[in-house]
Short mmCIF file of C-alpha atoms and ligand atoms in Angstrom, two decimals:
data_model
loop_
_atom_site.label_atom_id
_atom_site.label_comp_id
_atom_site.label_asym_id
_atom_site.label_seq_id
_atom_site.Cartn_x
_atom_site.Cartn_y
_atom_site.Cartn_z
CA UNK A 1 19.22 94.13 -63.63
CA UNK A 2 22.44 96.35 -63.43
CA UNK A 3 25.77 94.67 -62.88
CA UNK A 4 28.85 96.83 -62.29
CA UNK A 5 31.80 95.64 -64.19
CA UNK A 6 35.62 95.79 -65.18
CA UNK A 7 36.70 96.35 -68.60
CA UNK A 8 38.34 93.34 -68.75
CA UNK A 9 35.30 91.54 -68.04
CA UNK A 10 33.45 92.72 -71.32
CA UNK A 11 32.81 90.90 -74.41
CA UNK A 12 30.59 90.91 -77.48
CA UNK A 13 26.42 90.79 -76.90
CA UNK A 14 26.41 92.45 -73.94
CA UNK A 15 24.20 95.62 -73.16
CA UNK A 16 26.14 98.46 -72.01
CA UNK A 17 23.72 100.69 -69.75
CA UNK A 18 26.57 103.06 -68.54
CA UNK A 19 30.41 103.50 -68.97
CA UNK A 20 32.05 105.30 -65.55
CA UNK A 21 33.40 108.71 -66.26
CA UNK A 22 32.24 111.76 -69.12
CA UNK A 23 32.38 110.75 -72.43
CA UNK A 24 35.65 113.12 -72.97
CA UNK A 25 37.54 109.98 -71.03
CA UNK A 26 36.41 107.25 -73.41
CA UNK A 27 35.48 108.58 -76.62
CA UNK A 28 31.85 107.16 -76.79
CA UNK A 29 29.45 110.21 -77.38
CA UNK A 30 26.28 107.27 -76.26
CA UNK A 31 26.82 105.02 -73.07
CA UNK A 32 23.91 102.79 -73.70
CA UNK A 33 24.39 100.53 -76.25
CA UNK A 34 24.40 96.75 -77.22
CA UNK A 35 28.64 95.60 -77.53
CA UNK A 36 28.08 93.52 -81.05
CA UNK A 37 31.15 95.21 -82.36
CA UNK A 38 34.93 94.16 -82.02
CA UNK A 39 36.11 97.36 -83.15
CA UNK A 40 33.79 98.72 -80.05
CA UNK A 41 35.00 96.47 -77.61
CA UNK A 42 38.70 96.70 -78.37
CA UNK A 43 38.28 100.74 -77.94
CA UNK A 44 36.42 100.11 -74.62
CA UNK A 45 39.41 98.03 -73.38
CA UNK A 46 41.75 100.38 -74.40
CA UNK A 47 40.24 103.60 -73.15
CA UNK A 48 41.49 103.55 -70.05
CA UNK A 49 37.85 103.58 -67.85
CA UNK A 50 37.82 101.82 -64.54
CA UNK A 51 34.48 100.67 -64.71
CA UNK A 52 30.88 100.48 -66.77
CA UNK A 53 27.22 99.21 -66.06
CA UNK A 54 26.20 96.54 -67.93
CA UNK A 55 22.03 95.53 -68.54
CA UNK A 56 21.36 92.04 -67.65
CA UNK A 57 17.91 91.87 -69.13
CA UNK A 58 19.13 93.13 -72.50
CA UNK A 59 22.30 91.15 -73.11
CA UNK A 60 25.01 88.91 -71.80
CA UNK A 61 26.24 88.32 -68.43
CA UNK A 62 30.08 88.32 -68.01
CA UNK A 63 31.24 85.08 -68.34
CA UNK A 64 31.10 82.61 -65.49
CA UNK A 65 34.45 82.69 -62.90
CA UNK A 66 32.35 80.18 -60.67
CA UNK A 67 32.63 77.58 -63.35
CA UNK A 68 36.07 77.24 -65.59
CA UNK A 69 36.07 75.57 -68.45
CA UNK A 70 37.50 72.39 -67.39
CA UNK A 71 39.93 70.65 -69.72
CA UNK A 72 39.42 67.42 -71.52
CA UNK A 73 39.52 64.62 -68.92
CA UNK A 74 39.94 61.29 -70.88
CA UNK A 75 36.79 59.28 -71.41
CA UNK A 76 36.64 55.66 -69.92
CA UNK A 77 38.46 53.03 -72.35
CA UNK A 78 37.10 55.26 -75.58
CA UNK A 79 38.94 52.38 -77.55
CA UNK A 80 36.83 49.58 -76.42
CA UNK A 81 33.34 51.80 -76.63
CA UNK A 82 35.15 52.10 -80.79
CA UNK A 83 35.16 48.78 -80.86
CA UNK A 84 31.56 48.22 -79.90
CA UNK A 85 30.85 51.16 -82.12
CA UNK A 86 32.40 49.04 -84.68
CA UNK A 87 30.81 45.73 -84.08
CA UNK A 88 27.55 47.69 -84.37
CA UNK A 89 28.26 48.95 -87.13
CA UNK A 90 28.77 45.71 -89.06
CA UNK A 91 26.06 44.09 -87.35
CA UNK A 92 24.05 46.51 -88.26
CA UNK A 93 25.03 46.67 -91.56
CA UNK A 94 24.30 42.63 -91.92
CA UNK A 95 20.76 43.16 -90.48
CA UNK A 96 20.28 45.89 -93.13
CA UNK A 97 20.80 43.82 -96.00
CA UNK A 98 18.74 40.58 -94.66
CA UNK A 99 15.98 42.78 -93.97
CA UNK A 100 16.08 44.51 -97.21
CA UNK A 101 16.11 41.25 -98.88
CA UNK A 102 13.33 39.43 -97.02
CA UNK A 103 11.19 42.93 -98.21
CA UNK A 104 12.14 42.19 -101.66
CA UNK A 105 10.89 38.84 -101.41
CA UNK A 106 7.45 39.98 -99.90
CA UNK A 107 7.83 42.46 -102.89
CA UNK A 108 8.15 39.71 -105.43
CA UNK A 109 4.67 38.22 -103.43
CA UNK A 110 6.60 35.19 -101.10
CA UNK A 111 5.66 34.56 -98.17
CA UNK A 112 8.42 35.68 -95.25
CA UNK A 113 10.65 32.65 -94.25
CA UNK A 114 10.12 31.91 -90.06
CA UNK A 115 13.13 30.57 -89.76
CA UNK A 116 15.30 33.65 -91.48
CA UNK A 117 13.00 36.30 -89.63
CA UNK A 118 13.85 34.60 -86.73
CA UNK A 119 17.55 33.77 -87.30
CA UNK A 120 17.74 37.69 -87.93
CA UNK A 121 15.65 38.85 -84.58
CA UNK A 122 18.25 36.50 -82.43
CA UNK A 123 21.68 38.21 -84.05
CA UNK A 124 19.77 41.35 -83.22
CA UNK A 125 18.83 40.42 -79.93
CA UNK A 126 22.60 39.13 -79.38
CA UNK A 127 23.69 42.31 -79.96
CA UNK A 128 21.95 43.92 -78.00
CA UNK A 129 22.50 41.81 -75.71
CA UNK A 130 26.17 42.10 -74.95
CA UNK A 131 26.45 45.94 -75.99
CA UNK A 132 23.26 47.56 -75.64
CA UNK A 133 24.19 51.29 -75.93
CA UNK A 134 26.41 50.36 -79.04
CA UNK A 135 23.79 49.11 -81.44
CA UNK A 136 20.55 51.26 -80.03
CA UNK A 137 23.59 54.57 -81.35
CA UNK A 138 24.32 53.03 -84.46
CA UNK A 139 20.90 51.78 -85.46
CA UNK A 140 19.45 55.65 -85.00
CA UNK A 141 21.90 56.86 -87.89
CA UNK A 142 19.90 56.22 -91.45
CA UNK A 143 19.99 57.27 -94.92
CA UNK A 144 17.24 57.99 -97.42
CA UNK A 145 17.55 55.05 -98.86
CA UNK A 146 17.91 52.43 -96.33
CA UNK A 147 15.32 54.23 -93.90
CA UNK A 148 12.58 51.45 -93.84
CA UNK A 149 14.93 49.01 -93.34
CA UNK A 150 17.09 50.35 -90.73
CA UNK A 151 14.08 51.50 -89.29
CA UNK A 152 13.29 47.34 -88.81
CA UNK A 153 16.47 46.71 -87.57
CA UNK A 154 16.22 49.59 -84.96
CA UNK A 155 12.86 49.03 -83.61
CA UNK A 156 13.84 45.18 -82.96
CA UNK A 157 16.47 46.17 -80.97
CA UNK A 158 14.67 48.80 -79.04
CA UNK A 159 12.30 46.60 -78.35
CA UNK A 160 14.78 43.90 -77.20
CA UNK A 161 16.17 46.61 -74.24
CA UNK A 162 12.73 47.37 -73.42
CA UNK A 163 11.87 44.09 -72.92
CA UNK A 164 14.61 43.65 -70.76
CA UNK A 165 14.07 46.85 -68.75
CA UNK A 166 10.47 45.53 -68.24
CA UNK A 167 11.58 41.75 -66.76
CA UNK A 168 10.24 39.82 -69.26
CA UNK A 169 10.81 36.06 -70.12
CA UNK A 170 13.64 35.08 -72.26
CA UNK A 171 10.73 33.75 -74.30
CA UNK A 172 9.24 37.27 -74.32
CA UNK A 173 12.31 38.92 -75.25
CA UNK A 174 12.73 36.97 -78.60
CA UNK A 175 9.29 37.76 -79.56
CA UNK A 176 10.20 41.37 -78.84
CA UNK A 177 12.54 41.26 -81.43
CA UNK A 178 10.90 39.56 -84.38
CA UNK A 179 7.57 41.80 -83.58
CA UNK A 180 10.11 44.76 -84.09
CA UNK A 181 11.85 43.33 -86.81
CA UNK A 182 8.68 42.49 -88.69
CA UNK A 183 5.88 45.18 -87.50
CA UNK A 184 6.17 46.98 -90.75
CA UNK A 185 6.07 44.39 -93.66
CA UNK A 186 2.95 45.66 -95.03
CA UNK A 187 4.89 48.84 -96.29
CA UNK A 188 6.21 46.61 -98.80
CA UNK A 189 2.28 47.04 -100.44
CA UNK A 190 2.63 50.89 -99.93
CA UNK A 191 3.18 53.08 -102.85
CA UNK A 192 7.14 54.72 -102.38
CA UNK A 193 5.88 58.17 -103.94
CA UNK A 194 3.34 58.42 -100.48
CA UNK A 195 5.89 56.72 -98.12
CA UNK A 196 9.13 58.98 -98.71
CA UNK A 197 6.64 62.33 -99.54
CA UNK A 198 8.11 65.46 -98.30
CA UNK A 199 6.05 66.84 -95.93
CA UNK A 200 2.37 66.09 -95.09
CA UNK A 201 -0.01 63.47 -96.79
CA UNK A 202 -3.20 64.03 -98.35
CA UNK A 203 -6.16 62.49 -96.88
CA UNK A 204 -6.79 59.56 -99.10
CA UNK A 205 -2.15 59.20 -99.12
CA UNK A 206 -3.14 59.16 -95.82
CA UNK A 207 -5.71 56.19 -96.10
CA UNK A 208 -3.14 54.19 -98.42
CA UNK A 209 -0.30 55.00 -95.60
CA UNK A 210 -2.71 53.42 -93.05
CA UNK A 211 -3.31 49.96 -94.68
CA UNK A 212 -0.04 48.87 -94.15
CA UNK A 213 -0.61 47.40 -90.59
CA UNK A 214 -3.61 44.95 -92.08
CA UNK A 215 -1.65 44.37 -95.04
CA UNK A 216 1.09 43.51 -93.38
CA UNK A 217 -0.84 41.22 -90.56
CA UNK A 218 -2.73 39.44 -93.80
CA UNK A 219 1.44 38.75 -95.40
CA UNK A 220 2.94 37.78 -91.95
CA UNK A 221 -0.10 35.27 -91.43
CA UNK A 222 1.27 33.12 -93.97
CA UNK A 223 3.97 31.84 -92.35
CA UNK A 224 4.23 33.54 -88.57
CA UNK A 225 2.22 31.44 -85.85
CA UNK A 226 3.12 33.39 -83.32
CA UNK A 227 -0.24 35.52 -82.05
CA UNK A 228 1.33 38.01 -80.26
CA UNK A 229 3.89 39.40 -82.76
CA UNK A 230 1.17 39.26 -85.41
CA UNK A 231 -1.25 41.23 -83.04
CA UNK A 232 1.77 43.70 -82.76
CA UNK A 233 2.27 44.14 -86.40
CA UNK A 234 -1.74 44.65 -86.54
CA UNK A 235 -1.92 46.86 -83.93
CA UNK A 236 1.36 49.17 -83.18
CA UNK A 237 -0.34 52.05 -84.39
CA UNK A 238 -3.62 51.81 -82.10
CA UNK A 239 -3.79 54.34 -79.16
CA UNK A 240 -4.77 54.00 -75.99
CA UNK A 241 -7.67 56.57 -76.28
CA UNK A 242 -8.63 55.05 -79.19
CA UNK A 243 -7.76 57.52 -81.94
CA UNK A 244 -5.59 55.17 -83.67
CA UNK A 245 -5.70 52.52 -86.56
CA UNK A 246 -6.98 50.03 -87.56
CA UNK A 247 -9.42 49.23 -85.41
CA UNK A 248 -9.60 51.87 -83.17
CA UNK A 249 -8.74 49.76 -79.88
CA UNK A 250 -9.16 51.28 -76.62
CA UNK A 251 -7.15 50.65 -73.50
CA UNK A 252 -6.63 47.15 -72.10
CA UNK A 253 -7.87 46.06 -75.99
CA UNK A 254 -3.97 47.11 -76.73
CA UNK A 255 -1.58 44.32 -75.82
CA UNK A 256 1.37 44.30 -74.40
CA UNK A 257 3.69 43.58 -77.50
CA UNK A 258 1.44 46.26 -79.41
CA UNK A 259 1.90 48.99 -76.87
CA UNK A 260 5.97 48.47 -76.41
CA UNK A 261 5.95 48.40 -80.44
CA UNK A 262 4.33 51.60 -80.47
CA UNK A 263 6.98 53.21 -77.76
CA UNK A 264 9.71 52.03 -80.28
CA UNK A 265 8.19 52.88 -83.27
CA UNK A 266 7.67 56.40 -82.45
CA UNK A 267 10.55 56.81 -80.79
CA UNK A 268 12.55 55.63 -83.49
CA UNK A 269 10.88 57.51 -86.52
CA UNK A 270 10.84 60.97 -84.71
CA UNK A 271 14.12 60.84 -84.08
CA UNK A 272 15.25 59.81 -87.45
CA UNK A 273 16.32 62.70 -90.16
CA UNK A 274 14.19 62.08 -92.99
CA UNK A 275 14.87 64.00 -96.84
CA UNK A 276 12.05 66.20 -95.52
CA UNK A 277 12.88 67.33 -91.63
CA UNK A 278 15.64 66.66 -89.07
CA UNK A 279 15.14 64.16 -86.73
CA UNK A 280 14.40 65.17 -83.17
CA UNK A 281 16.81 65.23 -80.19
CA UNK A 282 16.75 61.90 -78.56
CA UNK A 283 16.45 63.22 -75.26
CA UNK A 284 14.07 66.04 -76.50
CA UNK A 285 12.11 63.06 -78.14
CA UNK A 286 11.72 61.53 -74.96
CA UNK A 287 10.50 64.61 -73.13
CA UNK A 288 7.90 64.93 -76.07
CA UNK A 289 6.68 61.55 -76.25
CA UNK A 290 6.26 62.01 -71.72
CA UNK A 291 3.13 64.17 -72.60
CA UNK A 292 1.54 61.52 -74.92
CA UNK A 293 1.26 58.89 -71.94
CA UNK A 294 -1.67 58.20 -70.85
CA UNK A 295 -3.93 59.08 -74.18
CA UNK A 296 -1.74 57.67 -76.85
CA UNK A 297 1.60 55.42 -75.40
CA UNK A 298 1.37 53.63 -72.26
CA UNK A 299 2.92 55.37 -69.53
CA UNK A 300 4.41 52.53 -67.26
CA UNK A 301 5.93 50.96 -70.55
CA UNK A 302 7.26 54.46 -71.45
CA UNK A 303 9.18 54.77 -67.82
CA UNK A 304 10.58 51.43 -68.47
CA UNK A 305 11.58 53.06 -72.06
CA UNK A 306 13.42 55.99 -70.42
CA UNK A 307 14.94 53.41 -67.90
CA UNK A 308 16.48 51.90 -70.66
CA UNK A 309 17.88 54.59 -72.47
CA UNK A 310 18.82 57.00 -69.65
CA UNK A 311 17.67 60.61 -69.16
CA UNK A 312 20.32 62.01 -72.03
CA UNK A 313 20.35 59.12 -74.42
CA UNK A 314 23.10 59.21 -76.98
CA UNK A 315 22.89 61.89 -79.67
CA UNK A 316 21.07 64.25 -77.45
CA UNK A 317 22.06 68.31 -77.38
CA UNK A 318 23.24 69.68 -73.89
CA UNK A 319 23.97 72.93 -72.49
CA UNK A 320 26.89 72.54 -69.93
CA UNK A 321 27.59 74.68 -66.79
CA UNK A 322 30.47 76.33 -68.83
CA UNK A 323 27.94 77.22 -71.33
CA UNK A 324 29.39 75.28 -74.16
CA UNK A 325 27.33 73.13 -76.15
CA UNK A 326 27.86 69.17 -76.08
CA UNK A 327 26.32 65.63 -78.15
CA UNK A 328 25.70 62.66 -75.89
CA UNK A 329 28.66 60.37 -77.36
CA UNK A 330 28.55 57.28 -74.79
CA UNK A 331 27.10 55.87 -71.52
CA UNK A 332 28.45 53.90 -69.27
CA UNK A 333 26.59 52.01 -67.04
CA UNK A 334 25.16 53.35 -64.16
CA UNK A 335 26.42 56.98 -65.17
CA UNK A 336 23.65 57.42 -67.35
CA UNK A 337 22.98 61.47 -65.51
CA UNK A 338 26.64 61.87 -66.50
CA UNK A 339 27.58 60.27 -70.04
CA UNK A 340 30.42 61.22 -71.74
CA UNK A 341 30.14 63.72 -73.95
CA UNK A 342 31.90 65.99 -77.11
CA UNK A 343 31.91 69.79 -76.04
CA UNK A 344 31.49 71.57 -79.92
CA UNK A 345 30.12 75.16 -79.29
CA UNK A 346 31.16 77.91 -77.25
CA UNK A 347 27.75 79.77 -76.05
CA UNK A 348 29.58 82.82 -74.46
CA UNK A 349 31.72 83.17 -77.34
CA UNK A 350 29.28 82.11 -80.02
CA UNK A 351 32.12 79.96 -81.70
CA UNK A 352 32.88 76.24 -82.53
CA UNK A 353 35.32 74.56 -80.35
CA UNK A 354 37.53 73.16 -83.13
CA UNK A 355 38.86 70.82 -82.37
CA UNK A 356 35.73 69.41 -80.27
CA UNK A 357 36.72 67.96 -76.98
CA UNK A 358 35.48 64.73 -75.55
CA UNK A 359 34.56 64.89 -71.83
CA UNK A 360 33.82 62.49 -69.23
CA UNK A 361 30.68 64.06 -66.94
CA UNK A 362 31.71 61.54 -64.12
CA UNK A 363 35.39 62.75 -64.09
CA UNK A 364 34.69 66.37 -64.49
CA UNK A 365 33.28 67.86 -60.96
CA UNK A 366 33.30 71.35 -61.39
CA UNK A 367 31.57 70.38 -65.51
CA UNK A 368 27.77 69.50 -65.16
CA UNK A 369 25.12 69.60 -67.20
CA UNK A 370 22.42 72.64 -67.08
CA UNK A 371 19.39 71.63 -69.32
CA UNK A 372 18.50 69.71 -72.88
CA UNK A 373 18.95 71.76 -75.89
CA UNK A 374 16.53 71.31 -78.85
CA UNK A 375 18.78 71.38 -81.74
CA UNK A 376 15.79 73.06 -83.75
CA UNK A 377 16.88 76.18 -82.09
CA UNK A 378 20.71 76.17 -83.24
CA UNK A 379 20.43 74.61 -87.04
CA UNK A 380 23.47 72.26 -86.57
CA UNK A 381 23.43 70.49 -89.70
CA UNK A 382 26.32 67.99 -88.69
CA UNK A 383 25.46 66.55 -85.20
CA UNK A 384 25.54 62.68 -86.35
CA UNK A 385 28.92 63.73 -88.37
CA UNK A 386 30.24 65.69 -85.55
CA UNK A 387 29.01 61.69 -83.28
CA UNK A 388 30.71 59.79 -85.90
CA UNK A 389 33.86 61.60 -85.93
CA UNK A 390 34.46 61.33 -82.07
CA UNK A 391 33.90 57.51 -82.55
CA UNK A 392 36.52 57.63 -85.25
CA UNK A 393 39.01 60.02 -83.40
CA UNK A 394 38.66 58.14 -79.75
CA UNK A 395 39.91 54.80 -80.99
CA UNK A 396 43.15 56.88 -82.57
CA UNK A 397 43.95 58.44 -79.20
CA UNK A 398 46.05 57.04 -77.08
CA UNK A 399 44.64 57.96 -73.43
CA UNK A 400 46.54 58.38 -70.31
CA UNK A 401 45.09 59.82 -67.32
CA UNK A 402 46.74 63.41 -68.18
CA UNK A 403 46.38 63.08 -72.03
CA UNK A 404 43.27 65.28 -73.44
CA UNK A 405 41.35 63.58 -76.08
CA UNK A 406 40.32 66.68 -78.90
CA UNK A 407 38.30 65.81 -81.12
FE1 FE2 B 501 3.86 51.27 -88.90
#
């Protein structure tokens, strides 16, 4: 498609199918060509044309006047979300280390103290409990080496929301969160080498790998009398079309606690960055994981899942009307089609926005968002920094309802 333009209106990666007047008036001997140089489009600007065709199917569109780039509009009490942020963080950090030690002690062949498991599931629970977006944000950033742990501490709390989301009995809830906090133990038998292997597994790594459910269920029987969270640990990694393992369970033979375990799990480890690949986009995750309803998650459960963490969780890649990029930094409740977000990346431009700016979607009319990005496509190696560092800046700025908050 042809669009007639102004000179003013041109910038780089657009496809210039004509420029108005001979060439003798602006100097270029071709008039089709693809504007990639600045030296180009500074000569265009000056020559003096009144017009030129641009091609819409072979490069960019002029840029928006519909939709201006709104300025930063301050985000809802940013300090207080800091402060949760914060909380989290230490809480999180606790859980880390109990869980770590309670695998150490499976390591050195004890059995896993009730009382401490349980201790641990309740803080988690607690947590969640009073800030739920806070911890689910902070419990998706991990490291190398604390991976299996945090991984623990993240699915219990997942599984804590979920519960919730799904109506379940207080009862219910805390056995939500020690099946989460304890699905995994039999990892503790599985050889490191096969469990932190860059890239795929061998069939018979693959065989070890799959032992840890039954290992695990053998360790937790010990000391855990609770049937439910030991069928979970036994069976978060059966499918509903019975392709998965151990046993190879089929529908209604997957219980409850076993099928929300599996949500969580999944969730949880394809959205982690691992030493070998980059975590997936949580909301791209989620959009993912909506095609394996039905054969391999259960898709009630999983609606109750998205419920739970809204449409754009936290840490999730948009594309704004404005075209710049943003990261889901924070919901607030009952906003969760509008969170707030940090705007990074200029699209029309093909820049950073440096300093980032924080924006409140449900303060920002003429701002909304257009679609998910899969951060696969752009190679942003700093997303979680660029997520920490708005945390960090937020609770420094002081807002006031005309104050912008960069970034
Ligand atoms: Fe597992």
């Amino acid at each position: 498609m042809l669009k007639h333009i102004v000179p003013s209106e041109l910038r780089l990666g657009m496809y210039i199918h004509a420029l108005d007047g001979s060439w003798l008036s602006h100097g270029f001997w071709k008039s089709s060509f693809k504007l990639e140089k600045t030296t180009d489009l500074q000569r265009l600007q000056a020559s003096g044309i009144g017009g030129l065709w641009i091609d819409l199917a072979r490069g960019l569109d002029v840029k928006p006047a519909a939709a201006p780039v709104p300025s930063s509009v301050p985000v809802d009490a940013p300090t207080l979300w800091q402060e949760q942020i914060e909380q989290a963080r230490q809480q999180c950090k606790q859980a880390q280390s109990a869980v770590m030690q309670m695998f150490h002690e499976a390591r050195m062949g004890h059995a896993i103290e009730p009382e401490q498991a349980q201790a641990l599931a309740e803080q988690i629970q607690k947590s969640v409990e009073r800030h739920p977006a806070a911890l689910l944000s902070v419990a998706r950033l991990k490291n190398a080496d604390t991976y299996t742990y945090m991984h623990s501490v993240a699915v219990s709390a997942l599984m804590v929301a979920l519960a919730r989301q799904l109506g379940l009995s207080a009862h219910q809830i805390k056995r939500a969160a020690l099946a989460g906090l304890l699905h995994d133990m039999g990892k503790v038998y599985t050889n490191p080498d096969i469990l932190n292997k860059p890239g795929a597994l061998l069939d018979e790594e693959f065989a070890h790998m799959q032992l840890h459910p039954v290992q695990g269920h053998a360790l937790l029987q010990q000391s855990i009398s609770d049937a439910e969270v030991l069928d979970a640990c036994l069976h978060h990694h059966e499918r509903l079309d019975g392709k998965g393992y151990p046993h190879g369970l089929r529908g209604a033979e997957v219980h409850l606690m076993a099928r929300m375990t599996a949500i969580c799990d999944v969730y949880d480890a394809i959205t982690s960055n691992r030493p070998y690949k980059s975590g997936w986009s949580p909301a791209i995750a989620l959009q993912r994981m909506a095609q394996w309803c039905g054969t391999h998650l259960d898709t009630h459960i999983f609606s109750a899942f998205v419920k739970t963490l809204g449409v754009y969780p936290v840490g999730s890649l948009l594309r704004l009307q404005s075209g710049r990029l943003a990261l889901v930094f924070a919901l607030s409740e009952n906003k969760l089609l509008t969170p707030q977000v940090v705007c990074f990346y200029d699209t029309y431009e093909a820049r950073r926005i440096d300093p980032p700016v924080l924006l409140d979607l449900s303060a920002t009319p003429n701002e909304h968002i257009l679609l998910r990005e899969d951060p696969e496509n752009w190679n942003f190696s700093d997303l979680d920094d660029l997520w920490q560092d708005a945390i960090t800046a937020t609770s420094a700025s002081a807002c006031t309802p005309d104050s912008s908050v960069a970034v």
